[in-house]
Amino acid sequence: MPDSRAATPPDPPEEGGRDRDPRVVRSRNRLVQAASGLLAEGGVQAVTIDAVTRTAGVARATLYRHFATGTDLLATAFEQLLPPVAPAPDSGPLRDRLVTLLTGQARLLEDAPLYATVLSWLGMDTVPAADDERPGRRRLRRRIVDQYRQPFDAVLTSPDAAAELGDDLDVATALAQLVGPLIFNRLVTHEPVGADFCARLVDDFLTARAHHR
């Protein structure tokens, strides 16, 4: 979104008070719905300040009362459109559980292009996480971690994973080794990915981990 200048500080979250003016809630919801619709139809480049305010029928000044920057609004729109993710398998061999998770991630990248877009958009961020004061982007990052990484964390930190992979496993590195090739494939080669491809990634990861130990 080209216009990301800071303006009037945003209103507090809606859950911050029950007596909040319903007109304020409605105007914010209209802005988010407009931005989400533009994002779904035209991608990131379609979500401009002018397009959002025109679609929502809301003044630019009102937008900046809700969102400190255009980037904050875009992050909120991304959050509205993220598809759900299946929970981690709670039983079975470690290899099978990882293949199931990885195949689910591959399906998300194939069937929900917006998922790949949001990962790329967050990855292009040059602001260190500790210095990023944009609440929308921080909230989006937390949701990505909580909703999409949590199933992998549940499997990779389980007792059977510790027994097979070692208790010194770095989960972040393991995620990069497992999920990284899927994202690269989606963004660069655009080749379809199936369960066999995911199984090879898991087998290579397990073999490398066994060699490391």
Short mmCIF file of C-alpha atoms in Angstrom, two decimals:
data_model
loop_
_atom_site.label_atom_id
_atom_site.label_comp_id
_atom_site.label_asym_id
_atom_site.label_seq_id
_atom_site.Cartn_x
_atom_site.Cartn_y
_atom_site.Cartn_z
CA MET A 1 0.00 0.00 0.00
CA PRO A 2 1.75 3.19 -1.15
CA ASP A 3 0.47 5.57 1.54
CA SER A 4 1.92 4.41 4.86
CA ARG A 5 2.51 7.70 6.63
CA ALA A 6 1.64 7.89 10.29
CA ALA A 7 -1.28 10.05 11.29
CA THR A 8 -3.65 10.30 14.22
CA PRO A 9 -3.05 7.35 16.62
CA PRO A 10 -5.52 4.51 16.04
CA ASP A 11 -8.47 3.90 18.29
CA PRO A 12 -8.08 1.24 20.96
CA PRO A 13 -9.16 -2.31 20.06
CA GLU A 14 -12.89 -2.87 19.95
CA GLU A 15 -12.78 -5.17 22.93
CA GLY A 16 -11.30 -2.36 25.01
CA GLY A 17 -14.66 -0.94 26.05
CA ARG A 18 -18.30 -1.89 25.85
CA ASP A 19 -19.41 1.73 25.57
CA ARG A 20 -17.59 2.41 22.33
CA ASP A 21 -19.64 4.37 19.79
CA PRO A 22 -21.22 1.83 17.42
CA ARG A 23 -20.61 4.23 14.54
CA VAL A 24 -16.89 3.90 15.19
CA VAL A 25 -17.15 0.11 15.14
CA ARG A 26 -19.14 0.19 11.89
CA SER A 27 -16.70 2.49 10.12
CA ARG A 28 -13.76 0.27 11.09
CA ASN A 29 -15.56 -2.86 9.94
CA ARG A 30 -16.41 -1.22 6.60
CA LEU A 31 -12.76 -0.31 6.08
CA VAL A 32 -11.57 -3.83 6.89
CA GLN A 33 -14.21 -5.41 4.64
CA ALA A 34 -13.31 -3.07 1.80
CA ALA A 35 -9.58 -3.75 2.15
CA SER A 36 -10.16 -7.52 2.40
CA GLY A 37 -12.33 -7.50 -0.74
CA LEU A 38 -9.78 -5.51 -2.71
CA LEU A 39 -6.97 -7.78 -1.51
CA ALA A 40 -8.84 -10.95 -2.48
CA GLU A 41 -9.74 -9.61 -5.92
CA GLY A 42 -6.67 -7.65 -6.94
CA GLY A 43 -3.80 -8.51 -4.63
CA VAL A 44 -1.66 -6.21 -2.51
CA GLN A 45 -1.34 -3.56 -5.21
CA ALA A 46 -5.13 -3.07 -5.24
CA VAL A 47 -5.29 -2.10 -1.57
CA THR A 48 -4.57 1.62 -1.79
CA ILE A 49 -5.82 4.26 0.61
CA ASP A 50 -7.95 5.86 -2.10
CA ALA A 51 -9.45 2.54 -3.20
CA VAL A 52 -10.27 1.47 0.34
CA THR A 53 -11.89 4.74 1.38
CA ARG A 54 -13.84 4.94 -1.88
CA THR A 55 -15.10 1.35 -1.58
CA ALA A 56 -15.96 1.72 2.09
CA GLY A 57 -17.50 5.16 1.70
CA VAL A 58 -15.34 6.39 4.57
CA ALA A 59 -13.20 9.52 4.72
CA ARG A 60 -9.41 9.26 4.67
CA ALA A 61 -9.21 11.01 8.05
CA THR A 62 -11.50 8.36 9.53
CA LEU A 63 -9.28 5.60 8.17
CA TYR A 64 -6.27 7.08 9.92
CA ARG A 65 -8.19 7.28 13.18
CA HIS A 66 -8.52 3.50 13.05
CA PHE A 67 -5.19 2.55 11.46
CA ALA A 68 -1.95 4.40 12.07
CA THR A 69 -0.63 3.41 8.63
CA GLY A 70 -1.84 1.84 5.43
CA THR A 71 0.42 -1.11 6.22
CA ASP A 72 -1.49 -1.69 9.45
CA LEU A 73 -4.76 -1.82 7.52
CA LEU A 74 -3.28 -4.22 4.96
CA ALA A 75 -2.09 -6.54 7.72
CA THR A 76 -5.59 -6.56 9.20
CA ALA A 77 -7.05 -7.41 5.79
CA PHE A 78 -4.60 -10.30 5.41
CA GLU A 79 -5.61 -11.58 8.83
CA GLN A 80 -9.27 -11.65 7.81
CA LEU A 81 -8.58 -13.79 4.76
CA LEU A 82 -6.13 -16.38 6.06
CA PRO A 83 -7.47 -19.92 5.57
CA PRO A 84 -7.76 -22.31 8.53
CA VAL A 85 -5.13 -24.97 9.14
CA ALA A 86 -5.63 -28.54 10.31
CA PRO A 87 -4.36 -29.44 13.80
CA ALA A 88 -1.36 -31.68 14.30
CA PRO A 89 -1.96 -35.45 14.19
CA ASP A 90 -1.97 -36.67 17.78
CA SER A 91 -0.76 -40.22 17.11
CA GLY A 92 1.27 -42.31 14.69
CA PRO A 93 4.96 -42.57 13.77
CA LEU A 94 6.91 -39.31 13.68
CA ARG A 95 7.56 -39.62 9.94
CA ASP A 96 3.88 -40.07 9.13
CA ARG A 97 2.88 -37.11 11.28
CA LEU A 98 5.42 -34.85 9.62
CA VAL A 99 4.37 -35.99 6.13
CA THR A 100 0.73 -35.26 7.00
CA LEU A 101 1.59 -31.77 8.25
CA LEU A 102 3.83 -30.96 5.30
CA THR A 103 1.26 -32.20 2.79
CA GLY A 104 -1.31 -29.96 4.44
CA GLN A 105 1.01 -26.98 4.10
CA ALA A 106 1.59 -27.80 0.44
CA ARG A 107 -2.16 -27.96 -0.14
CA LEU A 108 -2.60 -24.57 1.52
CA LEU A 109 0.02 -23.03 -0.75
CA GLU A 110 -1.63 -24.56 -3.80
CA ASP A 111 -5.27 -23.91 -2.95
CA ALA A 112 -4.94 -20.62 -1.06
CA PRO A 113 -2.48 -18.38 -2.97
CA LEU A 114 -3.07 -15.62 -0.44
CA TYR A 115 -1.21 -17.73 2.15
CA ALA A 116 1.96 -17.59 0.03
CA THR A 117 1.39 -13.88 -0.57
CA VAL A 118 1.19 -13.04 3.12
CA LEU A 119 4.35 -15.04 3.87
CA SER A 120 6.18 -13.17 1.12
CA TRP A 121 4.82 -9.83 2.32
CA LEU A 122 5.94 -10.46 5.89
CA GLY A 123 9.29 -11.75 4.64
CA MET A 124 9.97 -8.48 2.80
CA ASP A 125 9.65 -6.53 6.05
CA THR A 126 12.93 -4.75 6.83
CA VAL A 127 11.90 -3.53 10.29
CA PRO A 128 13.37 -5.65 13.13
CA ALA A 129 10.63 -7.37 15.09
CA ALA A 130 11.65 -5.65 18.32
CA ASP A 131 11.38 -2.23 16.68
CA ASP A 132 8.17 -2.82 14.73
CA GLU A 133 5.45 -0.69 16.32
CA ARG A 134 2.77 -1.51 13.76
CA PRO A 135 0.11 -3.43 15.71
CA GLY A 136 -1.55 -4.96 12.64
CA ARG A 137 1.67 -6.52 11.39
CA ARG A 138 2.58 -7.77 14.87
CA ARG A 139 -0.86 -9.33 15.26
CA LEU A 140 -0.59 -10.98 11.86
CA ARG A 141 2.81 -12.44 12.73
CA ARG A 142 1.40 -13.84 15.97
CA ARG A 143 -1.48 -15.45 14.14
CA ILE A 144 0.87 -17.03 11.60
CA VAL A 145 2.94 -18.45 14.45
CA ASP A 146 0.00 -19.54 16.58
CA GLN A 147 -2.13 -21.01 13.82
CA TYR A 148 0.31 -22.28 11.21
CA ARG A 149 3.49 -23.07 13.13
CA GLN A 150 1.86 -24.50 16.25
CA PRO A 151 1.05 -27.91 14.68
CA PHE A 152 4.69 -28.35 13.70
CA ASP A 153 5.84 -27.24 17.14
CA ALA A 154 3.49 -29.78 18.72
CA VAL A 155 5.02 -32.62 16.71
CA LEU A 156 8.67 -31.53 16.80
CA THR A 157 8.66 -30.94 20.56
CA SER A 158 6.82 -34.17 21.41
CA PRO A 159 8.55 -36.89 23.47
CA ASP A 160 8.83 -39.26 20.49
CA ALA A 161 10.44 -36.48 18.41
CA ALA A 162 12.97 -35.84 21.18
CA ALA A 163 13.77 -39.55 21.31
CA GLU A 164 14.23 -39.81 17.55
CA LEU A 165 15.69 -36.41 16.69
CA GLY A 166 17.51 -35.53 19.91
CA ASP A 167 16.67 -33.00 22.58
CA ASP A 168 19.01 -30.43 20.99
CA LEU A 169 16.78 -29.99 17.94
CA ASP A 170 16.36 -26.36 16.88
CA VAL A 171 12.69 -26.19 15.88
CA ALA A 172 13.07 -22.99 13.84
CA THR A 173 15.83 -24.58 11.75
CA ALA A 174 13.79 -27.74 11.34
CA LEU A 175 10.83 -25.70 10.07
CA ALA A 176 13.06 -23.94 7.54
CA GLN A 177 14.35 -27.31 6.31
CA LEU A 178 10.86 -28.80 6.02
CA VAL A 179 8.61 -25.92 4.94
CA GLY A 180 11.20 -23.75 3.19
CA PRO A 181 11.34 -25.88 0.02
CA LEU A 182 7.54 -25.74 -0.28
CA ILE A 183 7.52 -21.94 -0.20
CA PHE A 184 10.46 -21.73 -2.61
CA ASN A 185 8.70 -24.09 -4.99
CA ARG A 186 5.50 -22.07 -4.83
CA LEU A 187 7.16 -18.70 -5.35
CA VAL A 188 9.81 -19.67 -7.91
CA THR A 189 9.04 -22.88 -9.82
CA HIS A 190 5.23 -23.01 -9.47
CA GLU A 191 5.40 -26.79 -9.87
CA PRO A 192 2.58 -28.75 -8.21
CA VAL A 193 3.55 -30.51 -5.00
CA GLY A 194 2.04 -33.77 -3.83
CA ALA A 195 2.42 -36.18 -0.95
CA ASP A 196 5.40 -37.92 -2.58
CA PHE A 197 7.37 -34.69 -2.74
CA CYS A 198 6.54 -33.96 0.90
CA ALA A 199 7.55 -37.48 1.92
CA ARG A 200 10.95 -37.00 0.26
CA LEU A 201 11.46 -33.75 2.16
CA VAL A 202 10.63 -35.47 5.45
CA ASP A 203 12.87 -38.46 4.67
CA ASP A 204 15.79 -36.18 3.76
CA PHE A 205 15.25 -34.22 6.98
CA LEU A 206 15.14 -37.36 9.13
CA THR A 207 18.20 -38.83 7.40
CA ALA A 208 20.20 -35.63 7.87
CA ARG A 209 19.14 -35.46 11.51
CA ALA A 210 20.17 -39.06 12.11
CA HIS A 211 23.55 -38.37 10.49
CA HIS A 212 23.97 -35.27 12.69
CA ARG A 213 23.35 -37.32 15.82
#
